Amino acid sequence: MILKNFVNHVRTVLPEHIELSDVDIWFQDETRIGQQGSITRVWHYCGQRPRVVRQQQFESAYLFGAFCPSSGNSVGLVLPYVNKQAMQLHMQHISKEVAHPYPQHPATEPPNLWCT
């Protein structure tokens, strides 16, 4: 299980020139919220079954969120769809929240995001 030996796993995948103390771990998730109407029963006189129009449309939204426990930073998006472009937008929002590791050397590489 990866969570049992998470620190050891991170050390094995990090390049040698990056210190573990310079790494921020972000947790992300996405989910769909919405409701499809299905209740068609209504109160009426005993023995009668009135016709009721059932709601057929289905509206939903997708929530994207990420959190860094060590810094307390978090980002979130509400989008009408999920696809490659939506995930790319989510990653761009996370990138904006990640602090540059070397502010005294702005020409150095920006932080990498690794999503599995």
Short mmCIF file of C-alpha atoms in Angstrom, two decimals, residues 3-77:
data_model
loop_
_atom_site.label_atom_id
_atom_site.label_comp_id
_atom_site.label_asym_id
_atom_site.label_seq_id
_atom_site.Cartn_x
_atom_site.Cartn_y
_atom_site.Cartn_z
CA LEU A 3 0.16 5.29 2.01
CA LYS A 4 2.02 3.10 4.49
CA ASN A 5 5.39 3.95 2.96
CA PHE A 6 4.46 7.27 1.36
CA VAL A 7 7.60 9.14 2.45
CA ASN A 8 9.84 6.35 1.18
CA HIS A 9 7.93 6.26 -2.10
CA VAL A 10 8.33 10.03 -2.54
CA ARG A 11 12.06 9.76 -1.87
CA THR A 12 12.45 7.10 -4.56
CA VAL A 13 10.68 9.13 -7.26
CA LEU A 14 12.26 12.51 -6.47
CA PRO A 15 15.36 13.55 -8.40
CA GLU A 16 18.45 13.56 -6.20
CA HIS A 17 18.94 17.35 -6.34
CA ILE A 18 15.50 18.04 -4.75
CA GLU A 19 15.26 17.93 -0.97
CA LEU A 20 12.22 16.33 0.63
CA SER A 21 11.75 19.48 2.73
CA ASP A 22 11.21 21.47 -0.52
CA VAL A 23 8.28 19.29 -1.59
CA ASP A 24 4.64 20.20 -1.01
CA ILE A 25 2.15 17.37 -1.33
CA TRP A 26 -1.29 18.35 -2.67
CA PHE A 27 -4.37 16.17 -2.49
CA GLN A 28 -7.02 16.65 -5.17
CA ASP A 29 -10.42 15.23 -5.98
CA GLU A 30 -13.32 15.84 -8.29
CA THR A 31 -16.97 14.92 -8.00
CA ARG A 32 -20.34 15.42 -9.68
CA ILE A 33 -23.27 16.90 -7.83
CA GLY A 34 -26.82 17.11 -9.07
CA GLN A 35 -30.20 15.52 -8.84
CA GLN A 36 -32.46 13.80 -11.30
CA GLY A 37 -36.08 14.14 -10.33
CA SER A 38 -37.81 10.81 -9.83
CA ILE A 39 -40.68 11.42 -7.41
CA THR A 40 -43.99 11.19 -9.27
CA ARG A 41 -46.35 10.32 -6.44
CA VAL A 42 -48.64 13.06 -5.14
CA TRP A 43 -51.27 13.27 -2.43
CA HIS A 44 -54.81 12.81 -3.74
CA TYR A 45 -58.17 11.37 -2.79
CA CYS A 46 -58.19 7.68 -1.90
CA GLY A 47 -58.71 5.46 -4.94
CA GLN A 48 -57.64 8.06 -7.50
CA ARG A 49 -54.34 8.14 -9.38
CA PRO A 50 -53.75 11.61 -10.82
CA ARG A 51 -51.40 12.06 -13.77
CA VAL A 52 -48.32 14.03 -12.86
CA VAL A 53 -45.63 15.36 -15.18
CA ARG A 54 -42.30 13.90 -14.15
CA GLN A 55 -39.17 16.05 -14.25
CA GLN A 56 -37.00 14.66 -17.04
CA GLN A 57 -34.07 17.06 -17.26
CA PHE A 58 -30.87 16.37 -15.38
CA GLU A 59 -28.70 19.24 -14.25
CA SER A 60 -25.40 18.79 -12.52
CA ALA A 61 -22.09 20.49 -11.86
CA TYR A 62 -18.61 19.13 -11.30
CA LEU A 63 -16.51 20.20 -8.35
CA PHE A 64 -12.72 20.18 -8.54
CA GLY A 65 -10.72 20.79 -5.39
CA ALA A 66 -7.17 20.53 -4.09
CA PHE A 67 -5.56 21.09 -0.70
CA CYS A 68 -2.02 21.30 0.66
CA PRO A 69 -1.93 20.32 4.36
CA SER A 70 1.53 21.77 5.01
CA SER A 71 0.79 25.27 3.67
CA GLY A 72 -2.98 25.37 4.19
CA ASN A 73 -3.52 26.52 0.60
CA SER A 74 -6.55 25.25 -1.28
CA VAL A 75 -8.20 25.80 -4.64
CA GLY A 76 -11.56 24.88 -6.05
CA LEU A 77 -13.51 25.10 -9.29
#
